[in-house]
Amino acid sequence: MPKKQKFDLVMKFLLALAIGVFVVSNAARAESVNGKFFTGQEYSGEYSISESSNSDGMRVNPVTIRLTINGEKNPLLYTYVADDLPTIRANDMGFLSIITNSGGMEGSVTYDYVIIINGILVSIGTVQTTLHLGKIENIDAQPNKNLTRTKINYLIRQIVKFNPPALSESLNPYSAATLLLLGQGKFLTPEDDLILSVVYRNKEIIDDPVLLQALKKVIDPGDKDAETSAISSKKTVISNRAHFFSAPISSAVDTAYLIKGDAVSLVKKSADGRYWLADYVSSHGRRTEKWLRCEDIDYCR
């Protein structure tokens, strides 16, 4: 075979290979997703992430989500355009989250919260946090303009109540905290405030002063009165096994527990008086701040 013909064949092969790589790299990647919305509706389906360019020529990642609700035949569709490769997660707090981390420690993180309203997948809104050395420097909360302030506040409160134990899971405090910033005014009730104590007492959030200050605009973790404010009195566990609770409700029971004779410091009492937020330090110096039933420390008032 003549050298020129061999060269042409090699070039055609390389060109075809390059086109194939380009097509594969730009093809949408489909992943399955399933979970339950705070409304109790179960969903299953898939999402795909592709690559494209916006009008400014910048690379973006369009997201397409298709969900089947409660086994119905016709799937619901939701689309979103991320400025970097996003993470889609079926959050056990009752929503679907799209989280986009752009630029790492000196970039930004954008949260989009997808829920179902009247048979349609919609976003409650987006929150973008700008980072400096991994800490939040600025926060831009953009509620969905098609939803009223009252509606958004109501939806957030329902999410807070849906699965309180999920608020204390390691991946959730930031998602929960930024979700709250879509609400307007001090819209949370004392009951909500108690449930959310695990969020704004989270160590990572406490170490993020900008986020913590923003949270104070919608939730007030401060003292309500002398009885529920910080209390220095020590109490001793009287039950043989006193389980912790991640929130002051029976369904939020934890696997960890104290035994008879363990000493705790009381922080504040729940609104219904049945639980105390207790500060416990183990013999190894490990600190735990969670709820205990009042009868387990013989302090029901």
XYZ file of C-alpha atoms in Angstrom:
301
model
C 0.000 0.000 0.000
C 1.434 3.405 -0.927
C 2.666 5.543 1.978
C 0.225 8.375 1.166
C -2.739 5.984 1.283
C -1.533 4.578 4.625
C -1.157 8.106 5.958
C -4.703 9.005 4.840
C -6.115 5.891 6.518
C -4.289 6.663 9.773
C -5.545 10.253 9.743
C -9.128 9.123 9.095
C -8.872 6.654 11.971
C -7.523 9.301 14.341
C -10.243 11.731 13.290
C -12.958 9.131 13.863
C -11.444 8.311 17.253
C -11.357 11.985 18.243
C -15.003 12.439 17.235
C -15.950 9.341 19.223
C -14.180 10.624 22.325
C -15.864 14.018 21.919
C -19.318 12.457 21.591
C -18.797 10.195 24.602
C -17.452 13.052 26.755
C -20.439 15.238 25.883
C -23.089 12.547 26.162
C -25.509 12.834 29.046
C -24.761 10.508 31.931
C -27.893 8.923 33.378
C -28.154 7.851 37.018
C -31.095 6.463 38.971
C -32.610 8.263 41.938
C -35.405 7.445 44.388
C -36.736 8.762 47.674
C -39.694 10.413 49.364
C -40.856 14.028 49.328
C -41.941 15.738 52.552
C -45.517 15.343 51.299
C -45.120 11.575 51.752
C -45.107 10.925 47.994
C -42.501 8.380 46.949
C -40.565 8.925 43.743
C -38.204 6.999 41.517
C -36.583 7.800 38.213
C -33.365 9.066 36.757
C -31.382 12.190 36.082
C -28.894 12.987 33.356
C -26.098 15.542 33.237
C -24.724 16.774 29.931
C -22.223 19.402 28.799
C -23.007 22.499 26.794
C -22.086 26.177 26.431
C -24.076 29.247 27.388
C -24.472 32.433 25.341
C -21.131 33.702 26.673
C -19.335 30.588 25.522
C -18.854 29.318 29.070
C -19.197 25.597 29.740
C -22.346 24.607 31.649
C -23.930 21.337 32.748
C -27.658 21.032 31.920
C -29.493 18.661 34.261
C -32.650 16.762 33.331
C -34.618 14.922 36.024
C -37.469 12.511 35.273
C -39.413 11.162 38.231
C -42.327 8.784 38.573
C -44.492 9.625 41.599
C -46.105 6.800 43.588
C -45.693 4.410 40.663
C -47.745 6.505 38.217
C -47.070 5.961 34.519
C -46.361 9.503 33.361
C -43.053 10.851 34.703
C -42.574 14.448 35.836
C -39.785 16.539 34.326
C -37.467 19.101 35.907
C -34.559 20.877 34.209
C -31.732 22.937 35.666
C -28.509 24.444 34.310
C -25.459 24.165 36.590
C -22.261 26.129 36.003
C -20.173 23.085 36.941
C -20.671 19.358 37.404
C -23.423 19.055 40.064
C -24.339 16.407 42.615
C -27.977 15.278 42.653
C -29.154 13.731 45.905
C -32.436 12.331 47.182
C -32.325 14.053 50.539
C -34.097 12.234 53.368
C -35.289 15.590 54.682
C -37.977 15.404 51.976
C -36.587 17.112 48.892
C -34.276 16.500 45.949
C -31.122 18.608 46.090
C -28.865 19.768 43.274
C -25.546 20.936 44.702
C -22.911 22.554 42.500
C -19.404 23.147 43.859
C -17.447 25.493 41.605
C -13.840 26.446 42.287
C -13.240 24.503 45.491
C -12.052 26.390 48.598
C -12.070 29.751 46.773
C -15.174 29.170 44.682
C -18.860 28.838 45.401
C -21.474 26.258 46.312
C -24.986 26.535 44.896
C -27.955 24.660 46.371
C -31.204 24.079 44.455
C -34.149 22.466 46.266
C -36.625 20.465 44.174
C -40.042 19.481 45.575
C -43.477 18.584 44.209
C -46.402 21.010 44.273
C -49.761 20.163 42.703
C -48.243 17.405 40.595
C -45.384 19.542 39.267
C -41.673 19.449 40.129
C -40.592 22.939 41.160
C -37.703 24.621 42.951
C -38.243 26.360 46.264
C -35.279 28.500 45.287
C -31.499 28.562 45.045
C -28.853 29.622 47.538
C -25.312 30.406 46.434
C -22.535 30.643 48.999
C -19.232 32.269 48.015
C -16.232 30.722 49.760
C -12.877 31.983 50.998
C -10.514 29.370 52.400
C -13.470 26.998 52.531
C -15.539 29.307 54.751
C -18.643 31.171 53.595
C -17.884 34.798 52.760
C -21.152 35.809 51.114
C -24.653 34.331 50.698
C -27.131 35.013 47.898
C -30.557 33.476 48.544
C -33.019 33.593 45.634
C -36.498 32.236 46.478
C -38.657 31.062 43.581
C -40.377 34.239 42.349
C -43.434 32.240 41.305
C -44.116 31.299 44.928
C -45.392 33.736 47.520
C -43.445 34.516 50.675
C -46.135 32.812 52.759
C -46.019 29.705 50.570
C -42.235 29.379 50.771
C -42.235 29.822 54.541
C -44.952 27.187 54.840
C -43.071 24.696 52.647
C -39.867 25.086 54.646
C -41.706 24.533 57.923
C -43.258 21.351 56.561
C -39.832 20.070 55.511
C -38.445 20.823 58.978
C -41.200 18.708 60.555
C -41.064 15.854 58.025
C -38.059 13.898 59.328
C -36.336 15.661 62.275
C -33.694 12.936 62.869
C -32.354 13.563 59.354
C -31.329 17.090 60.370
C -28.456 15.740 62.454
C -27.021 13.449 59.776
C -23.514 14.408 58.682
C -24.397 15.457 55.114
C -27.484 17.493 55.995
C -26.696 20.480 58.276
C -25.502 22.769 55.449
C -28.377 21.786 53.151
C -30.850 22.413 55.971
C -29.239 25.706 56.989
C -29.166 27.145 53.480
C -32.741 25.982 52.868
C -33.865 28.056 55.858
C -32.344 31.160 54.251
C -34.984 31.024 51.513
C -37.586 31.875 54.168
C -38.349 35.470 55.020
C -38.659 36.980 58.469
C -38.590 35.048 61.740
C -41.191 32.651 60.396
C -40.284 29.613 62.511
C -42.245 28.693 65.615
C -40.702 27.754 68.997
C -41.384 24.104 68.101
C -39.462 24.491 64.839
C -36.697 26.257 66.735
C -36.248 23.309 69.078
C -36.167 20.787 66.237
C -33.602 22.881 64.378
C -31.292 23.267 67.365
C -29.218 20.366 65.977
C -28.553 22.467 62.874
C -27.354 25.739 64.323
C -25.467 23.922 67.067
C -23.574 21.891 64.462
C -19.831 22.520 64.861
C -19.209 23.280 61.176
C -22.009 25.840 61.109
C -20.880 27.422 64.372
C -17.442 27.815 62.773
C -19.014 29.609 59.791
C -19.918 33.029 61.292
C -21.442 34.449 58.080
C -23.862 31.534 57.795
C -24.646 31.569 61.507
C -25.417 35.291 61.394
C -27.696 34.786 58.385
C -29.579 32.043 60.219
C -30.338 34.402 63.078
C -32.522 36.404 60.703
C -35.006 33.548 60.394
C -34.448 31.507 63.556
C -33.718 32.730 67.033
C -31.746 30.173 69.051
C -31.530 32.624 71.909
C -33.177 32.207 75.302
C -36.947 32.348 75.412
C -37.239 32.938 79.155
C -35.443 32.182 82.410
C -36.727 28.619 82.558
C -35.669 27.629 79.043
C -32.425 29.570 78.952
C -29.025 28.079 79.633
C -29.168 26.276 82.959
C -26.075 25.450 84.937
C -27.710 22.874 87.203
C -26.353 19.343 86.997
C -28.661 16.360 86.909
C -28.063 12.636 87.201
C -29.614 9.948 85.045
C -31.937 7.748 87.121
C -33.005 5.293 84.396
C -30.993 2.169 83.695
C -30.855 3.213 80.044
C -31.691 6.754 78.917
C -31.657 7.144 75.154
C -30.686 10.425 73.507
C -33.067 12.132 71.070
C -31.872 14.256 68.135
C -35.030 16.373 68.504
C -37.591 16.729 71.313
C -40.040 14.225 69.824
C -40.436 10.489 70.389
C -39.688 9.540 66.761
C -36.227 11.148 66.972
C -34.810 8.533 69.355
C -31.082 7.871 68.962
C -29.192 4.598 69.349
C -26.799 6.224 71.840
C -27.798 6.257 75.493
C -26.646 7.050 79.013
C -26.809 4.768 82.012
C -27.893 5.265 85.577
C -25.559 7.582 87.459
C -24.261 9.530 84.425
C -24.196 13.290 85.046
C -25.421 15.901 82.558
C -25.781 19.673 82.426
C -29.203 20.942 81.357
C -29.269 23.534 78.569
C -32.972 24.181 77.944
C -36.390 22.577 78.153
C -38.630 21.693 75.216
C -41.828 23.638 74.612
C -43.997 20.792 75.901
C -41.781 20.259 78.973
C -41.192 16.558 78.215
C -37.554 16.811 77.119
C -34.379 18.562 78.207
C -31.466 19.464 75.956
C -28.577 17.930 77.884
C -24.829 18.489 77.652
C -22.904 15.291 78.424
C -19.116 14.851 78.565
C -17.832 11.277 78.557
C -14.884 10.005 80.563
C -12.802 10.341 77.373
C -13.718 14.002 77.015
C -16.154 13.553 74.131
C -19.056 16.013 74.311
C -22.634 15.214 73.256
C -25.486 17.714 73.280
C -28.831 16.045 72.631
C -32.265 15.680 74.150
C -33.241 13.441 77.081
C -36.703 12.623 78.408
C -37.442 14.510 81.599
C -38.351 11.293 83.454
C -34.904 9.847 82.746
C -33.329 12.594 84.858
C -36.242 12.985 87.283
C -36.819 16.595 86.291
C -40.304 16.955 84.806
C -41.696 20.387 85.606
